[in-house]
Amino acid sequence: MKRRYAEVIGDPIAHSKSPVIHGFWLKALGIDADYRACHVTPETLSAYFADRSADPAWCGCNVTIPHKIAALDHVADPGGVRASIGAINTVARNEQGVVFGTNTDAGGFYAPIAGLDVTGAPIVVIGAGGAARAILFALSRLGVGKVTVLNRNVLKAAALLASFGLKGDALPLGAPLPPAALVVNASALGMKGQPPLAIDLDPLPDNAVVYDIVYAPLETPLLEAARARGLDTVDGLEILIGQAALAFEILFGVEPPRDRDDDLRALLL
């Protein structure tokens, strides 16, 4: 019988650390399965799912830029993710053999800030793509205050705020930051090969937290600027490992060994 496997798909995909993370957990647990990266372009997304769905050895995949929204069109949606978050990052096969999509980004985003009281607090989110959808969904459940979304397409940002029932403003990239308790870069800006995220953090209060989901490089200019100001920061490995842990259980049916997180971070770095 063919060895079981799962994948991460995206365009580009060479930068992905998901194979290292899942491979580390598979080895630690002694699971006989593979996890690999697969370059899938928007033009080949439909063919990818048609091919993999017919392969009984395929456990599923994680989904990254730019497929988190488009992938919904190729899988079942029993959990109503389209109507809630509107984007998926994990695809798996259930016991009935149905290939379905779900989203672990929201849970992965929330875990590192679980101890932060953001009730009624002003928040800034940069970006309006699939990751931003999961983050705004999580924020909508936390009772936050005014949310400002900065994005190239202001109308898209405004529509996202409305869809999650969040009150706030949609502003263009480059607009001055309002004072905020939490700033989240949910865009690809600052990622290796992408334009930098040029933003002035001076308007933030001294107790603000700056959270960057970019992990390649791990020390982004945004985080460097935040630390230079003495602000607390959350790096991209936090959400990456957090969402991966939830996805791993869905894909392989067992919880990953989170007591080995320090070893995993050392490996990733």
Short mmCIF file of C-alpha atoms in Angstrom, two decimals:
data_model
loop_
_atom_site.label_atom_id
_atom_site.label_comp_id
_atom_site.label_asym_id
_atom_site.label_seq_id
_atom_site.Cartn_x
_atom_site.Cartn_y
_atom_site.Cartn_z
CA MET A 1 0.00 0.00 0.00
CA LYS A 2 1.21 3.48 -0.88
CA ARG A 3 2.59 5.47 2.07
CA ARG A 4 0.23 8.09 3.48
CA TYR A 5 1.13 11.72 2.84
CA ALA A 6 -0.07 15.27 3.25
CA GLU A 7 1.12 18.51 1.66
CA VAL A 8 1.15 22.27 1.80
CA ILE A 9 0.14 24.01 -1.42
CA GLY A 10 0.76 27.57 -2.53
CA ASP A 11 2.30 29.87 -5.12
CA PRO A 12 5.13 30.44 -4.23
CA ILE A 13 5.79 27.53 -1.87
CA ALA A 14 9.58 27.08 -1.60
CA HIS A 15 9.71 29.30 1.51
CA SER A 16 7.19 27.19 3.45
CA LYS A 17 8.31 25.80 6.81
CA SER A 18 5.27 23.51 7.08
CA PRO A 19 7.17 20.40 5.88
CA VAL A 20 9.75 20.94 8.65
CA ILE A 21 7.04 21.36 11.30
CA HIS A 22 4.88 18.40 10.30
CA GLY A 23 7.92 16.27 9.54
CA PHE A 24 9.27 16.97 13.04
CA TRP A 25 5.99 15.88 14.64
CA LEU A 26 5.62 12.78 12.44
CA LYS A 27 9.13 11.65 13.39
CA ALA A 28 8.62 12.43 17.07
CA LEU A 29 5.43 10.35 17.15
CA GLY A 30 6.79 7.54 14.98
CA ILE A 31 4.06 7.96 12.36
CA ASP A 32 4.79 6.33 9.00
CA ALA A 33 3.72 9.17 6.71
CA ASP A 34 5.21 12.00 4.65
CA TYR A 35 4.52 15.72 4.52
CA ARG A 36 5.82 17.81 1.64
CA ALA A 37 5.46 21.08 -0.23
CA CYS A 38 3.68 21.17 -3.59
CA HIS A 39 3.79 24.16 -5.92
CA VAL A 40 0.26 24.76 -7.19
CA THR A 41 -0.61 27.76 -9.35
CA PRO A 42 -4.09 29.27 -9.55
CA GLU A 43 -4.45 27.70 -13.00
CA THR A 44 -3.72 24.19 -11.71
CA LEU A 45 -5.68 24.38 -8.43
CA SER A 46 -8.75 22.57 -9.78
CA ALA A 47 -6.63 19.79 -11.33
CA TYR A 48 -4.69 19.41 -8.09
CA PHE A 49 -7.80 18.69 -6.03
CA ALA A 50 -9.24 16.38 -8.69
CA ASP A 51 -6.02 14.36 -8.73
CA ARG A 52 -5.46 14.20 -4.97
CA SER A 53 -9.08 13.44 -4.14
CA ALA A 54 -8.74 10.23 -6.15
CA ASP A 55 -5.58 9.16 -4.27
CA PRO A 56 -6.45 7.13 -1.13
CA ALA A 57 -2.95 7.72 0.30
CA TRP A 58 -3.50 11.49 0.37
CA CYS A 59 -4.50 12.67 3.87
CA GLY A 60 -5.08 16.27 2.80
CA CYS A 61 -3.21 19.53 2.60
CA ASN A 62 -2.58 22.89 4.16
CA VAL A 63 -3.42 25.84 1.94
CA THR A 64 -1.42 29.05 1.79
CA ILE A 65 -1.18 32.18 -0.38
CA PRO A 66 -2.93 32.71 -2.78
CA HIS A 67 -5.41 29.81 -2.54
CA LYS A 68 -7.15 30.23 0.84
CA ILE A 69 -10.32 31.64 -0.70
CA ALA A 70 -10.29 29.93 -4.10
CA ALA A 71 -9.82 26.47 -2.56
CA LEU A 72 -13.32 26.69 -1.10
CA ASP A 73 -14.71 26.13 -4.59
CA HIS A 74 -13.10 22.68 -4.81
CA VAL A 75 -14.01 21.06 -1.49
CA ALA A 76 -17.04 20.37 0.70
CA ASP A 77 -17.83 22.88 3.44
CA PRO A 78 -19.72 20.99 6.18
CA GLY A 79 -18.68 23.48 8.86
CA GLY A 80 -19.95 26.52 6.99
CA VAL A 81 -16.52 28.13 6.75
CA ARG A 82 -17.50 30.02 3.59
CA ALA A 83 -20.26 31.84 5.47
CA SER A 84 -18.18 32.48 8.60
CA ILE A 85 -14.50 33.09 7.85
CA GLY A 86 -14.69 32.90 4.07
CA ALA A 87 -11.29 31.22 3.68
CA ILE A 88 -9.74 27.83 4.42
CA ASN A 89 -6.20 26.76 5.25
CA THR A 90 -6.69 23.02 5.78
CA VAL A 91 -8.25 20.35 3.55
CA ALA A 92 -8.75 16.78 4.73
CA ARG A 93 -10.81 13.65 4.08
CA ASN A 94 -13.43 12.60 6.64
CA GLU A 95 -14.43 9.05 7.60
CA GLN A 96 -17.00 8.99 4.79
CA GLY A 97 -14.27 9.84 2.25
CA VAL A 98 -15.54 13.38 1.65
CA VAL A 99 -12.82 15.96 1.01
CA PHE A 100 -13.65 19.04 3.08
CA GLY A 101 -12.11 22.38 4.02
CA THR A 102 -11.71 24.06 7.38
CA ASN A 103 -9.69 26.88 8.94
CA THR A 104 -7.15 26.62 11.76
CA ASP A 105 -5.68 30.11 11.26
CA ALA A 106 -8.17 31.73 13.66
CA GLY A 107 -7.22 29.39 16.50
CA GLY A 108 -3.53 29.64 15.65
CA PHE A 109 -3.72 33.44 15.66
CA TYR A 110 -5.49 33.62 19.00
CA ALA A 111 -3.29 31.25 21.03
CA PRO A 112 -0.27 33.61 21.52
CA ILE A 113 -2.50 36.50 22.67
CA ALA A 114 -4.89 34.49 24.82
CA GLY A 115 -3.59 36.29 27.92
CA LEU A 116 -4.04 39.75 26.38
CA ASP A 117 -7.22 41.58 27.35
CA VAL A 118 -8.45 43.21 24.14
CA THR A 119 -12.05 43.73 25.25
CA GLY A 120 -13.11 47.12 23.92
CA ALA A 121 -9.55 47.82 22.72
CA PRO A 122 -8.73 49.50 19.38
CA ILE A 123 -7.07 47.14 16.89
CA VAL A 124 -5.26 47.59 13.57
CA VAL A 125 -5.12 44.84 10.94
CA ILE A 126 -3.00 45.23 7.80
CA GLY A 127 -4.24 43.27 4.79
CA ALA A 128 -7.58 41.88 3.64
CA GLY A 129 -6.75 38.43 2.25
CA GLY A 130 -7.40 34.93 3.53
CA ALA A 131 -5.27 35.29 6.67
CA ALA A 132 -6.90 38.62 7.50
CA ARG A 133 -10.33 36.98 7.25
CA ALA A 134 -9.39 34.40 9.91
CA ILE A 135 -7.90 37.08 12.15
CA LEU A 136 -10.92 39.39 11.84
CA PHE A 137 -13.18 36.41 12.56
CA ALA A 138 -11.22 35.72 15.76
CA LEU A 139 -11.30 39.41 16.75
CA SER A 140 -15.06 39.53 16.20
CA ARG A 141 -15.41 36.84 18.88
CA LEU A 142 -13.23 38.70 21.41
CA GLY A 143 -15.34 41.82 21.93
CA VAL A 144 -12.68 44.19 20.65
CA GLY A 145 -13.28 47.90 20.12
CA LYS A 146 -12.76 49.85 16.91
CA VAL A 147 -10.90 47.92 14.21
CA THR A 148 -8.93 49.75 11.52
CA VAL A 149 -8.04 47.74 8.40
CA LEU A 150 -5.28 49.07 6.14
CA ASN A 151 -5.31 47.65 2.61
CA ARG A 152 -4.56 48.62 -0.98
CA ASN A 153 -8.21 48.07 -1.84
CA VAL A 154 -10.12 50.13 0.72
CA LEU A 155 -13.55 48.93 -0.47
CA LYS A 156 -12.52 45.31 0.09
CA ALA A 157 -11.32 46.17 3.59
CA ALA A 158 -14.60 47.96 4.39
CA ALA A 159 -16.60 44.99 3.14
CA LEU A 160 -14.61 42.65 5.40
CA LEU A 161 -15.28 44.79 8.46
CA ALA A 162 -18.99 44.75 7.69
CA SER A 163 -19.07 41.01 7.03
CA PHE A 164 -17.69 40.28 10.50
CA GLY A 165 -19.87 42.87 12.21
CA LEU A 166 -16.86 44.91 13.31
CA LYS A 167 -17.01 48.67 13.76
CA GLY A 168 -14.08 50.69 12.51
CA ASP A 169 -12.42 52.23 9.48
CA ALA A 170 -10.94 51.01 6.20
CA LEU A 171 -7.88 53.03 5.20
CA PRO A 172 -5.31 52.80 2.40
CA LEU A 173 -1.86 51.36 3.02
CA GLY A 174 0.42 54.11 4.20
CA ALA A 175 -2.26 55.92 6.19
CA PRO A 176 -1.07 56.96 9.68
CA LEU A 177 -1.75 54.38 12.37
CA PRO A 178 -4.34 55.27 14.97
CA PRO A 179 -3.43 54.54 18.61
CA ALA A 180 -4.09 50.80 19.06
CA ALA A 181 -3.58 48.08 21.65
CA LEU A 182 -2.74 45.51 18.98
CA VAL A 183 -1.36 45.83 15.45
CA VAL A 184 -1.44 42.73 13.23
CA ASN A 185 0.29 42.44 9.88
CA ALA A 186 -1.92 39.90 8.10
CA SER A 187 -0.44 40.68 4.68
CA ALA A 188 2.55 39.31 2.76
CA LEU A 189 4.31 42.69 3.00
CA GLY A 190 7.74 42.24 4.54
CA MET A 191 8.00 38.63 3.34
CA LYS A 192 11.12 37.65 1.45
CA GLY A 193 10.56 38.60 -2.20
CA GLN A 194 7.70 40.98 -1.34
CA PRO A 195 7.75 44.77 -0.86
CA PRO A 196 8.55 45.93 2.68
CA LEU A 197 5.84 47.10 5.06
CA ALA A 198 6.63 50.78 5.56
CA ILE A 199 4.72 51.96 8.61
CA ASP A 200 5.35 54.46 11.42
CA LEU A 201 4.71 52.97 14.86
CA ASP A 202 5.07 56.28 16.74
CA PRO A 203 1.28 56.72 17.27
CA LEU A 204 1.11 53.47 19.27
CA PRO A 205 0.97 53.59 23.07
CA ASP A 206 3.88 52.09 25.02
CA ASN A 207 1.84 49.02 26.00
CA ALA A 208 0.84 48.11 22.45
CA VAL A 209 1.57 44.66 20.99
CA VAL A 210 2.80 44.23 17.40
CA TYR A 211 2.03 40.88 15.76
CA ASP A 212 3.50 39.91 12.37
CA ILE A 213 2.30 36.70 10.70
CA VAL A 214 5.23 36.80 8.23
CA TYR A 215 7.87 34.19 9.14
CA ALA A 216 10.32 34.44 6.23
CA PRO A 217 12.26 36.34 7.46
CA LEU A 218 11.29 35.76 11.07
CA GLU A 219 12.75 39.08 12.20
CA THR A 220 10.82 41.43 9.92
CA PRO A 221 11.45 45.17 9.71
CA LEU A 222 8.07 45.65 11.43
CA LEU A 223 9.13 43.59 14.45
CA GLU A 224 12.55 45.27 14.51
CA ALA A 225 10.87 48.67 14.63
CA ALA A 226 8.49 47.51 17.36
CA ARG A 227 11.30 46.17 19.52
CA ALA A 228 13.28 49.36 18.99
CA ARG A 229 10.33 51.15 20.54
CA GLY A 230 10.23 48.71 23.43
CA LEU A 231 6.88 47.22 22.37
CA ASP A 232 5.89 43.60 22.98
CA THR A 233 5.92 41.50 19.80
CA VAL A 234 4.58 38.21 18.45
CA ASP A 235 6.49 36.66 15.55
CA GLY A 236 5.22 34.63 12.63
CA LEU A 237 6.29 31.27 14.05
CA GLU A 238 3.64 31.56 16.77
CA ILE A 239 0.66 31.48 14.42
CA LEU A 240 2.48 29.12 12.05
CA ILE A 241 3.06 26.47 14.73
CA GLY A 242 -0.33 27.08 16.35
CA GLN A 243 -2.37 26.64 13.19
CA ALA A 244 -0.15 23.72 12.12
CA ALA A 245 -0.82 21.90 15.39
CA LEU A 246 -4.58 22.11 14.87
CA ALA A 247 -4.18 21.03 11.23
CA PHE A 248 -1.89 18.13 12.15
CA GLU A 249 -4.58 16.60 14.35
CA ILE A 250 -7.11 16.94 11.53
CA LEU A 251 -4.78 15.44 8.93
CA PHE A 252 -3.24 12.60 10.96
CA GLY A 253 -5.79 12.02 13.73
CA VAL A 254 -3.44 12.62 16.66
CA GLU A 255 -2.29 15.65 18.63
CA PRO A 256 1.29 16.81 17.96
CA PRO A 257 3.81 16.85 20.86
CA ARG A 258 3.56 20.53 21.85
CA ASP A 259 5.92 19.91 24.76
CA ARG A 260 8.64 19.86 22.07
CA ASP A 261 7.91 23.41 20.83
CA ASP A 262 11.28 24.74 22.00
CA ASP A 263 13.08 22.05 19.99
CA LEU A 264 10.87 22.77 16.99
CA ARG A 265 11.53 26.53 17.11
CA ALA A 266 15.28 25.85 17.34
CA LEU A 267 15.02 23.62 14.26
CA LEU A 268 13.05 26.24 12.34
CA LEU A 269 15.54 28.94 13.20
#
